[in-house]
Amino acid sequence: MSDLVMNLAHGFSVAFSLSNLALCLIGCLVGTLIGVLPGVGPIATIAMLLPLTFKVDPTGALIMLAGIYYGAQYGGSTTAILVNIPGEATSVVTTLDGHQMARRGRAGAALGIAAIGSFIAGCFATVMIAALGAPLTKLALIFGPAEYFSLMVMGLVFATVLARGSIIKAVGMILLGLLMSCVGQDLETGVDRLTMGWTELSDGVDFAVLAMGVFGFAEVIRNLENPEARDVVKGSIGSLLPNRDEFRRSAAPIARGTLIGSILGILPGNGALLGPFASYTIEKKIAKDPSRFGHGAIEGVAGPESANNAGAQTSFIPLLTLGIPPNAVMALMVGAMTIHGIVPGPQVMTKSPDLFWGMIASMWIGNLMLLVINLPLVGMWVKLLKVPYRLMFPAIMIFCCIGIYSINNNPIEVMLTAFFGLFGYLIVKMGFEPAPLLLGYVLGKLMEENLRRAMIISRGDVAVFVERPISAVLLVIAALMICIAILPSINKKRDEVFAE
């Protein structure tokens, strides 16, 4: 316990530096902004901002990127409540009761309880990260190459099972991501592979190029074909503080949502997305009058919003302790760490304590900033919702191109980004989800490295993956998850959960 307190004290000393405070504030502001504006998500925004982090201290860069992620969860609720459009996928559930409250003149109460629930959940989730960080890191240190390979296989299986849409298509995207990670020089021989004789690909596909293309450029193209009409709630928003009865009815849902979101957020494969859905389902089932849900029940806002923010923050646990990204945003974080020469995994805590504990401490500060940012500035966010997207996309595209060019001063990479943008747009039109592609790409290099190490140590004996107990257990869990996922009844329920 004393070690935890000392580590947190060190983290706050890092987070309270002027530069890190400023970067945390920028991240929270940008995150709230892109959460409020429908169609511009944290994945695309972080992908766009990756080039800017090259010149920033690694700790400050990751504090800012983290602020964008959990800030977007806060901002998404504003759009869901006022416009009935989920700014984020995790805000889908909030539209059900939040917008109904707004139509009844209780928009302020809905926004207030969403911000308060998110703040409480974020603080609890940060405590969880701090408490579980050291034990999980110690556990990860006993992992060898075989265990890491099996852990990554399990992570990709979870990503397949929890992805929206067809499981077959999710598997296809993961395999394509793994294949793309092999482009470039072989790890051992240095021979070019899958480059098709194009020397520009000898170093592989740049992570920022792929991420910004598939998410940044593709997101712009998709938004241009959507209608711009936004039915912003008219009239006064009202008091941002819920009344005593609303506080009383929200207390238990906030507690339950926080716990549900914190647990599901740790799961690989974007388990954080399940948190709001699970919270809403539970609140509706245990309610004395379930018919209130969908007609402005404040419990339907308090629980899911708490689960949403808790899951967003506990998803940092597998990233910081095991080096495994549980979702596409965390995959971008892995890319940012790699760009700065930091190897994701258990050694981050020992080799980069400023980064590990500074980032955790910054989450407390960020949650407080978001509480202050969201409530007083609601009027400004409402005005931003009325800005036509056609006025924003040219600036976004120019910003993306400058960012990509600035990485290596290479115009070819700008062209590649445009190609991946078109590719990302087309695969979404065909019903594929790009997030598993990015996870497969990020984990592909790590999987290949650990697979080769394990085979060298075992002198080519494949049985090493089942002879080592931890590795065998992880592979069994992965196999069980695949078997459960392909059961018709489970598959049907899964499709119902992700249906929007």
Coordinates of C-alpha atoms in Angstrom, one line a residue:
M1 CA 0.0 0.0 0.0
S2 CA 2.8 2.4 0.9
D3 CA 4.5 1.6 -2.5
L4 CA 1.2 2.5 -4.3
V5 CA 0.9 5.8 -2.5
M6 CA 4.6 6.7 -3.3
N7 CA 4.1 5.7 -6.9
L8 CA 1.0 7.8 -7.2
A9 CA 2.7 10.8 -5.5
H10 CA 5.4 10.5 -8.1
G11 CA 2.8 10.3 -10.8
F12 CA 1.1 13.5 -9.7
S13 CA 4.5 15.3 -9.6
V14 CA 4.9 14.3 -13.2
A15 CA 1.3 15.1 -14.2
F16 CA 1.3 18.5 -12.4
S17 CA 4.1 19.9 -14.6
L18 CA 2.9 22.8 -16.6
S19 CA 3.5 21.1 -20.0
N20 CA 1.7 17.9 -19.0
L21 CA -1.2 19.9 -17.5
A22 CA -1.5 21.9 -20.7
L23 CA -1.4 18.7 -22.9
C24 CA -4.0 17.0 -20.6
L25 CA -6.3 20.0 -21.0
I26 CA -5.8 20.1 -24.8
G27 CA -6.6 16.3 -25.0
C28 CA -9.7 16.7 -22.9
L29 CA -10.9 19.7 -24.9
V30 CA -10.2 18.0 -28.3
G31 CA -11.8 14.8 -27.0
T32 CA -15.0 16.6 -25.9
L33 CA -15.1 18.4 -29.2
I34 CA -14.8 15.3 -31.4
G35 CA -17.2 13.5 -29.1
V36 CA -19.8 16.3 -29.5
L37 CA -19.4 16.4 -33.3
P38 CA -21.2 13.4 -34.8
G39 CA -19.0 11.4 -37.3
V40 CA -15.6 12.4 -36.0
G41 CA -14.5 9.7 -33.5
P42 CA -11.5 9.3 -31.2
I43 CA -9.9 6.7 -33.5
A44 CA -9.8 9.1 -36.5
T45 CA -8.7 12.0 -34.4
I46 CA -5.9 10.2 -32.6
A47 CA -4.7 8.8 -36.0
M48 CA -4.7 12.4 -37.3
L49 CA -2.8 13.7 -34.3
L50 CA -0.1 11.0 -34.2
P51 CA 2.4 12.9 -36.4
L52 CA 2.2 15.9 -34.0
T53 CA 3.3 13.8 -31.1
F54 CA 6.7 13.1 -32.7
K55 CA 8.1 16.4 -31.4
V56 CA 6.5 16.1 -27.9
D57 CA 7.8 14.3 -24.8
P58 CA 6.5 10.7 -24.8
T59 CA 4.7 11.1 -21.4
G60 CA 3.0 14.3 -22.5
A61 CA 2.0 12.8 -25.9
L62 CA 0.3 9.8 -24.3
I63 CA -1.4 12.0 -21.7
M64 CA -2.9 14.1 -24.5
L65 CA -3.9 11.1 -26.6
A66 CA -5.5 9.4 -23.5
G67 CA -7.4 12.6 -22.8
I68 CA -8.8 12.6 -26.3
Y69 CA -10.1 9.1 -25.8
Y70 CA -11.9 9.4 -22.5
G71 CA -12.8 13.0 -23.3
A72 CA -14.7 11.7 -26.4
Q73 CA -16.8 9.4 -24.1
Y74 CA -17.9 12.5 -22.2
G75 CA -18.6 14.5 -25.3
G76 CA -20.6 11.7 -27.0
S77 CA -23.3 12.0 -24.4
T78 CA -24.0 15.6 -25.3
T79 CA -24.8 14.8 -28.9
A80 CA -26.8 11.7 -27.9
I81 CA -29.0 13.7 -25.5
L82 CA -29.5 16.9 -27.5
V83 CA -29.5 15.6 -31.1
N84 CA -30.5 12.0 -30.7
I85 CA -27.3 11.1 -32.6
P86 CA -24.6 9.1 -30.7
G87 CA -21.4 11.0 -31.0
E88 CA -19.7 7.7 -30.1
A89 CA -20.7 4.0 -30.6
T90 CA -20.7 3.7 -26.8
S91 CA -23.3 6.5 -26.6
V92 CA -25.9 4.6 -28.6
V93 CA -27.8 3.5 -25.4
T94 CA -27.8 7.1 -24.0
T95 CA -30.0 8.2 -26.9
L96 CA -32.9 6.0 -25.8
D97 CA -33.7 7.9 -22.6
G98 CA -31.4 10.9 -22.7
H99 CA -33.1 12.4 -25.8
Q100 CA -36.5 11.7 -24.3
M101 CA -35.6 13.6 -21.2
A102 CA -34.4 16.5 -23.4
R103 CA -37.7 16.5 -25.2
R104 CA -39.5 16.8 -21.9
G105 CA -37.4 19.8 -20.9
R106 CA -35.0 17.9 -18.7
A107 CA -31.9 18.1 -21.0
G108 CA -29.9 19.9 -18.3
A109 CA -30.6 17.1 -15.8
A110 CA -29.6 14.4 -18.3
L111 CA -26.4 16.2 -19.2
G112 CA -25.6 16.8 -15.6
I113 CA -26.1 13.2 -14.4
A114 CA -24.1 12.0 -17.4
A115 CA -21.2 14.2 -16.5
I116 CA -21.4 13.4 -12.8
G117 CA -21.7 9.6 -13.4
S118 CA -18.8 9.7 -15.9
F119 CA -16.7 11.6 -13.3
I120 CA -17.3 9.1 -10.5
A121 CA -16.8 6.2 -12.9
G122 CA -13.6 7.7 -14.3
C123 CA -12.1 8.2 -10.8
F124 CA -13.0 4.6 -9.7
A125 CA -11.5 3.2 -12.9
T126 CA -8.3 5.1 -12.4
V127 CA -8.0 3.7 -8.9
M128 CA -8.5 0.2 -10.5
I129 CA -5.6 0.9 -12.9
A130 CA -3.3 2.0 -10.1
A131 CA -4.2 -0.9 -7.9
L132 CA -4.0 -3.6 -10.6
G133 CA -1.0 -2.2 -12.4
A134 CA 1.8 -3.5 -10.2
P135 CA 0.3 -7.1 -9.7
L136 CA -0.4 -7.6 -13.4
T137 CA 3.0 -6.3 -14.3
K138 CA 4.7 -8.8 -12.0
L139 CA 2.5 -11.5 -13.5
A140 CA 3.5 -10.5 -17.0
L141 CA 7.2 -10.6 -16.2
I142 CA 7.0 -14.4 -15.9
F143 CA 5.6 -14.6 -19.4
G144 CA 7.9 -16.0 -22.0
P145 CA 7.6 -15.8 -25.8
A146 CA 5.1 -18.8 -25.9
E147 CA 2.8 -17.2 -23.3
Y148 CA 2.9 -13.8 -25.1
F149 CA 2.1 -15.4 -28.5
S150 CA -0.8 -17.3 -26.9
L151 CA -2.0 -14.1 -25.1
M152 CA -2.1 -12.2 -28.4
V153 CA -4.0 -15.1 -30.1
M154 CA -6.5 -14.9 -27.3
G155 CA -6.7 -11.1 -27.8
L156 CA -7.4 -11.4 -31.5
V157 CA -10.1 -14.0 -30.8
F158 CA -11.8 -11.7 -28.4
A159 CA -11.6 -8.9 -31.0
T160 CA -13.3 -11.3 -33.5
V161 CA -16.0 -12.3 -31.1
L162 CA -16.8 -8.8 -29.9
A163 CA -16.6 -7.1 -33.3
R164 CA -19.8 -5.8 -34.7
G165 CA -21.3 -7.6 -37.7
S166 CA -20.2 -10.9 -39.3
I167 CA -17.6 -13.0 -37.4
I168 CA -16.3 -14.3 -40.8
K169 CA -15.7 -10.7 -41.9
A170 CA -14.0 -9.8 -38.6
V171 CA -11.6 -12.8 -39.1
G172 CA -10.9 -11.7 -42.6
M173 CA -10.0 -8.2 -41.4
I174 CA -7.7 -9.6 -38.7
L175 CA -5.9 -11.9 -41.2
L176 CA -5.5 -9.0 -43.6
G177 CA -4.0 -7.0 -40.8
L178 CA -1.6 -9.8 -39.9
L179 CA -0.6 -10.1 -43.6
M180 CA 0.0 -6.3 -43.9
S181 CA 2.3 -6.5 -40.8
C182 CA 4.6 -8.8 -42.7
V183 CA 5.2 -6.3 -45.5
G184 CA 8.8 -5.1 -45.5
Q185 CA 12.1 -6.7 -44.5
D186 CA 12.2 -10.1 -42.8
L187 CA 13.0 -9.8 -39.1
E188 CA 16.0 -12.2 -39.3
T189 CA 17.3 -12.3 -42.9
G190 CA 16.5 -8.7 -43.9
V191 CA 15.1 -9.9 -47.2
D192 CA 12.2 -7.9 -48.7
R193 CA 8.9 -9.7 -48.6
L194 CA 5.4 -8.8 -50.0
T195 CA 6.8 -5.5 -51.3
M196 CA 6.0 -6.3 -55.0
G197 CA 9.4 -4.8 -55.9
W198 CA 8.4 -1.4 -54.5
T199 CA 11.4 -0.1 -52.6
E200 CA 9.2 2.4 -50.7
L201 CA 7.7 -0.6 -48.9
S202 CA 11.0 -2.1 -47.7
D203 CA 10.5 -0.6 -44.3
G204 CA 6.9 -1.8 -44.2
V205 CA 3.6 0.1 -44.1
D206 CA 4.0 3.0 -41.7
F207 CA 1.6 2.7 -38.8
A208 CA 0.5 6.4 -39.0
V209 CA -0.1 6.0 -42.8
L210 CA -2.4 3.0 -42.3
A211 CA -4.2 4.4 -39.3
M212 CA -4.8 7.9 -40.7
G213 CA -5.9 6.4 -44.1
V214 CA -8.3 3.7 -42.8
F215 CA -9.8 5.9 -40.0
G216 CA -9.0 9.6 -40.8
F217 CA -9.5 9.9 -44.6
A218 CA -12.2 7.1 -44.7
E219 CA -14.2 8.8 -42.0
V220 CA -14.2 12.1 -43.9
I221 CA -15.5 10.3 -47.1
R222 CA -18.2 8.5 -45.1
N223 CA -19.4 11.7 -43.4
L224 CA -19.7 13.5 -46.7
E225 CA -22.4 11.2 -47.9
N226 CA -24.5 11.5 -44.7
P227 CA -27.3 14.1 -44.5
E228 CA -26.3 17.1 -42.5
A229 CA -29.7 17.8 -40.9
R230 CA -29.4 17.7 -37.1
D231 CA -32.5 18.0 -35.0
V232 CA -31.0 19.9 -32.1
V233 CA -33.4 20.2 -29.1
K234 CA -35.0 23.6 -29.1
G235 CA -35.7 25.6 -26.1
S236 CA -34.0 26.0 -22.7
I237 CA -31.6 23.3 -21.5
G238 CA -32.6 24.1 -17.9
S239 CA -30.7 23.5 -14.7
L240 CA -27.6 21.2 -15.1
L241 CA -28.1 19.8 -11.6
P242 CA -30.7 17.0 -11.3
N243 CA -33.2 17.3 -8.5
R244 CA -33.1 15.3 -5.3
D245 CA -35.4 12.5 -6.6
E246 CA -33.3 12.2 -9.8
F247 CA -30.1 12.0 -7.7
R248 CA -31.6 9.3 -5.5
R249 CA -32.7 7.2 -8.5
S250 CA -29.3 7.6 -10.2
A251 CA -27.0 6.6 -7.3
A252 CA -27.3 2.8 -7.6
P253 CA -27.2 2.8 -11.4
I254 CA -24.0 4.9 -11.3
A255 CA -22.4 2.4 -8.9
R256 CA -23.5 -0.7 -10.9
G257 CA -22.6 0.9 -14.2
T258 CA -19.1 1.8 -12.9
L259 CA -18.5 -1.8 -11.8
I260 CA -19.8 -3.3 -15.0
G261 CA -17.8 -1.0 -17.2
S262 CA -14.6 -1.4 -15.2
I263 CA -14.7 -5.1 -15.5
L264 CA -15.7 -5.3 -19.2
G265 CA -13.2 -2.6 -20.2
I266 CA -10.3 -4.9 -19.3
L267 CA -11.5 -7.5 -21.9
P268 CA -9.5 -7.7 -25.1
G269 CA -11.5 -7.0 -28.3
N270 CA -13.3 -3.8 -27.2
G271 CA -15.1 -5.2 -24.2
A272 CA -15.6 -1.5 -23.2
L273 CA -18.3 -1.2 -25.9
L274 CA -20.4 -3.9 -24.2
G275 CA -20.5 -1.9 -20.9
P276 CA -23.3 0.6 -21.7
F277 CA -25.4 -2.1 -23.3
A278 CA -25.0 -4.5 -20.3
S279 CA -25.7 -1.7 -17.8
Y280 CA -28.9 -0.6 -19.6
T281 CA -30.1 -4.2 -19.8
I282 CA -29.5 -4.8 -16.1
E283 CA -31.1 -1.5 -15.0
K284 CA -34.2 -2.3 -17.1
K285 CA -34.5 -5.8 -15.7
I286 CA -34.2 -4.8 -12.1
A287 CA -36.4 -1.7 -12.3
K288 CA -39.8 -1.8 -10.6
D289 CA -41.4 -0.2 -13.7
P290 CA -39.4 -1.3 -16.8
S291 CA -41.9 0.5 -19.0
R292 CA -40.4 3.9 -18.0
F293 CA -37.2 3.0 -20.0
G294 CA -37.2 4.5 -23.4
H295 CA -39.4 7.3 -22.3
G296 CA -37.0 9.4 -20.3
A297 CA -35.8 7.2 -17.3
I298 CA -32.8 8.9 -15.8
E299 CA -31.4 5.5 -14.7
G300 CA -31.1 4.8 -18.5
V301 CA -28.6 7.7 -18.7
A302 CA -26.8 7.3 -15.4
G303 CA -25.9 3.6 -15.6
P304 CA -24.7 3.4 -19.3
E305 CA -22.8 6.7 -19.1
S306 CA -20.9 5.5 -16.0
A307 CA -20.2 2.1 -17.6
N308 CA -19.0 3.9 -20.8
N309 CA -16.4 6.1 -19.0
A310 CA -15.2 3.4 -16.6
G311 CA -14.7 0.9 -19.5
A312 CA -12.8 3.6 -21.6
Q313 CA -10.3 4.0 -18.7
T314 CA -9.8 0.4 -17.6
S315 CA -9.0 -0.6 -21.2
F316 CA -5.6 1.0 -20.5
I317 CA -4.9 -1.9 -18.0
P318 CA -3.9 -4.6 -20.6
L319 CA -2.1 -1.9 -22.6
L320 CA 0.1 -0.6 -19.7
T321 CA 0.7 -4.0 -18.0
L322 CA 0.8 -6.6 -20.8
G323 CA 1.4 -4.4 -23.9
I324 CA -1.7 -5.9 -25.5
P325 CA -4.1 -3.3 -27.0
P326 CA -7.7 -4.3 -26.3
N327 CA -9.3 -2.1 -28.9
A328 CA -8.4 0.1 -31.9
V329 CA -7.7 3.2 -29.8
M330 CA -5.3 1.3 -27.6
A331 CA -3.6 0.0 -30.8
L332 CA -3.0 3.6 -31.8
M333 CA -1.5 4.1 -28.3
V334 CA 0.9 1.2 -29.0
G335 CA 1.8 2.9 -32.2
A336 CA 2.5 6.2 -30.4
M337 CA 4.7 4.4 -27.8
T338 CA 6.6 2.6 -30.5
I339 CA 7.2 5.8 -32.4
H340 CA 8.8 7.2 -29.2
G341 CA 11.0 4.1 -28.8
I342 CA 9.0 2.7 -25.9
V343 CA 8.3 -1.1 -26.0
P344 CA 4.8 -1.7 -24.7
G345 CA 4.6 -4.3 -22.0
P346 CA 5.4 -5.0 -18.3
Q347 CA 8.8 -3.3 -18.5
V348 CA 7.1 0.1 -19.0
M349 CA 6.5 0.4 -15.3
T350 CA 10.1 -0.2 -14.4
K351 CA 11.9 1.4 -17.3
S352 CA 9.5 4.4 -17.8
P353 CA 7.9 5.1 -14.3
D354 CA 7.3 8.7 -15.3
L355 CA 5.2 7.6 -18.2
F356 CA 3.3 4.8 -16.3
W357 CA 2.4 6.7 -13.2
G358 CA 2.2 10.1 -14.8
M359 CA -0.4 8.8 -17.2
I360 CA -2.5 7.3 -14.4
A361 CA -2.3 10.4 -12.3
S362 CA -3.3 12.6 -15.3
M363 CA -6.5 10.6 -15.6
W364 CA -7.7 11.9 -12.3
I365 CA -6.8 15.4 -13.3
G366 CA -8.4 14.9 -16.7
N367 CA -11.7 13.7 -15.2
L368 CA -11.9 16.8 -13.1
M369 CA -11.1 19.0 -16.1
L370 CA -13.9 17.2 -18.1
L371 CA -16.4 17.9 -15.3
V372 CA -15.5 21.6 -15.5
I373 CA -15.4 21.7 -19.3
N374 CA -18.6 19.8 -20.0
L375 CA -21.1 21.5 -17.7
P376 CA -20.4 25.2 -18.1
L377 CA -19.7 25.0 -21.8
V378 CA -22.8 23.2 -22.9
G379 CA -24.1 26.3 -24.7
M380 CA -21.0 26.4 -26.8
W381 CA -21.2 22.7 -27.7
V382 CA -24.8 23.2 -28.8
K383 CA -23.7 26.0 -31.2
L384 CA -20.9 23.8 -32.6
L385 CA -23.5 21.1 -33.4
K386 CA -25.0 23.5 -35.9
V387 CA -21.7 23.9 -37.9
P388 CA -22.2 22.2 -41.4
Y389 CA -19.7 19.4 -41.9
R390 CA -18.9 20.7 -45.5
L391 CA -17.1 23.6 -43.8
M392 CA -15.0 21.4 -41.6
F393 CA -13.8 18.6 -43.9
P394 CA -11.4 20.6 -46.1
A395 CA -9.4 21.7 -43.0
I396 CA -9.4 18.1 -41.7
M397 CA -8.0 16.8 -45.0
I398 CA -5.3 19.5 -45.2
F399 CA -4.3 18.9 -41.6
C400 CA -4.0 15.1 -42.3
C401 CA -1.8 15.6 -45.4
I402 CA 0.5 18.0 -43.6
G403 CA 0.8 15.6 -40.7
I404 CA 1.6 12.6 -42.8
Y405 CA 4.1 14.5 -45.0
S406 CA 5.9 15.8 -41.9
I407 CA 6.8 12.3 -40.6
N408 CA 9.4 11.5 -43.3
N409 CA 9.0 14.4 -45.8
N410 CA 7.8 11.7 -48.2
P411 CA 5.0 12.6 -50.7
I412 CA 4.6 8.8 -51.5
E413 CA 3.3 8.3 -47.9
V414 CA 0.6 10.9 -48.6
M415 CA -0.5 9.0 -51.7
L416 CA -0.5 5.7 -49.7
T417 CA -2.7 7.4 -47.0
A418 CA -5.1 8.4 -49.7
F419 CA -5.2 4.8 -51.0
F420 CA -5.9 3.4 -47.5
G421 CA -8.6 6.1 -47.1
L422 CA -10.4 4.8 -50.2
F423 CA -9.8 1.2 -49.1
G424 CA -11.2 2.0 -45.6
Y425 CA -14.3 3.6 -47.1
L426 CA -14.9 0.6 -49.5
I427 CA -14.6 -2.1 -46.8
V428 CA -17.1 -0.3 -44.5
K429 CA -19.5 0.0 -47.5
M430 CA -19.1 -3.8 -47.9
G431 CA -19.9 -4.5 -44.2
F432 CA -16.4 -5.0 -42.9
E433 CA -15.2 -3.3 -39.7
P434 CA -11.7 -1.6 -39.9
A435 CA -10.9 -1.9 -36.2
P436 CA -9.9 -5.6 -36.3
L437 CA -7.6 -4.8 -39.2
L438 CA -5.6 -2.3 -37.1
L439 CA -5.5 -4.7 -34.2
G440 CA -4.2 -7.5 -36.5
Y441 CA -1.6 -5.1 -37.9
V442 CA -0.3 -3.9 -34.5
L443 CA -0.2 -7.4 -33.0
G444 CA 1.1 -9.0 -36.1
K445 CA 4.7 -7.8 -35.7
L446 CA 4.7 -8.7 -32.0
M447 CA 3.2 -12.2 -32.7
E448 CA 5.8 -13.0 -35.3
E449 CA 8.6 -11.9 -33.1
N450 CA 7.4 -14.0 -30.1
L451 CA 6.5 -17.0 -32.3
R452 CA 10.1 -17.1 -33.7
R453 CA 11.6 -16.7 -30.3
A454 CA 9.5 -19.5 -28.9
M455 CA 10.4 -21.8 -31.8
I456 CA 14.1 -21.0 -31.5
I457 CA 14.1 -21.7 -27.8
S458 CA 12.2 -25.0 -28.3
R459 CA 14.3 -25.9 -31.3
G460 CA 11.3 -26.0 -33.6
D461 CA 9.0 -28.0 -31.3
V462 CA 5.5 -26.6 -31.8
A463 CA 4.4 -28.5 -28.6
V464 CA 6.0 -25.7 -26.5
F465 CA 2.7 -23.7 -26.8
V466 CA 0.7 -26.5 -25.1
E467 CA 3.4 -27.8 -22.7
R468 CA 3.7 -24.5 -20.9
P469 CA 0.7 -24.3 -18.6
I470 CA -0.1 -20.5 -18.9
S471 CA 0.2 -20.7 -22.7
A472 CA -2.0 -23.8 -22.9
V473 CA -4.7 -22.1 -20.7
L474 CA -4.8 -19.0 -22.9
L475 CA -5.1 -21.1 -26.1
V476 CA -7.9 -23.2 -24.5
I477 CA -9.8 -20.0 -23.6
A478 CA -9.4 -18.7 -27.2
A479 CA -10.7 -22.0 -28.5
L480 CA -13.7 -22.0 -26.2
M481 CA -14.5 -18.4 -27.2
I482 CA -14.6 -19.4 -30.9
C483 CA -16.8 -22.4 -30.1
I484 CA -19.2 -20.3 -28.1
A485 CA -19.3 -17.5 -30.7
I486 CA -20.3 -19.8 -33.6
L487 CA -23.3 -21.2 -31.6
P488 CA -26.4 -19.9 -33.5
S489 CA -28.2 -18.8 -30.3
I490 CA -25.1 -16.8 -29.0
N491 CA -24.5 -15.4 -32.5
K492 CA -28.1 -14.2 -32.7
K493 CA -27.9 -12.4 -29.3
R494 CA -24.6 -10.8 -30.2
D495 CA -26.1 -9.4 -33.4
E496 CA -29.1 -8.0 -31.4
V497 CA -26.7 -6.3 -28.9
F498 CA -24.7 -4.6 -31.7
A499 CA -27.7 -3.7 -33.8
E500 CA -28.0 0.1 -33.9

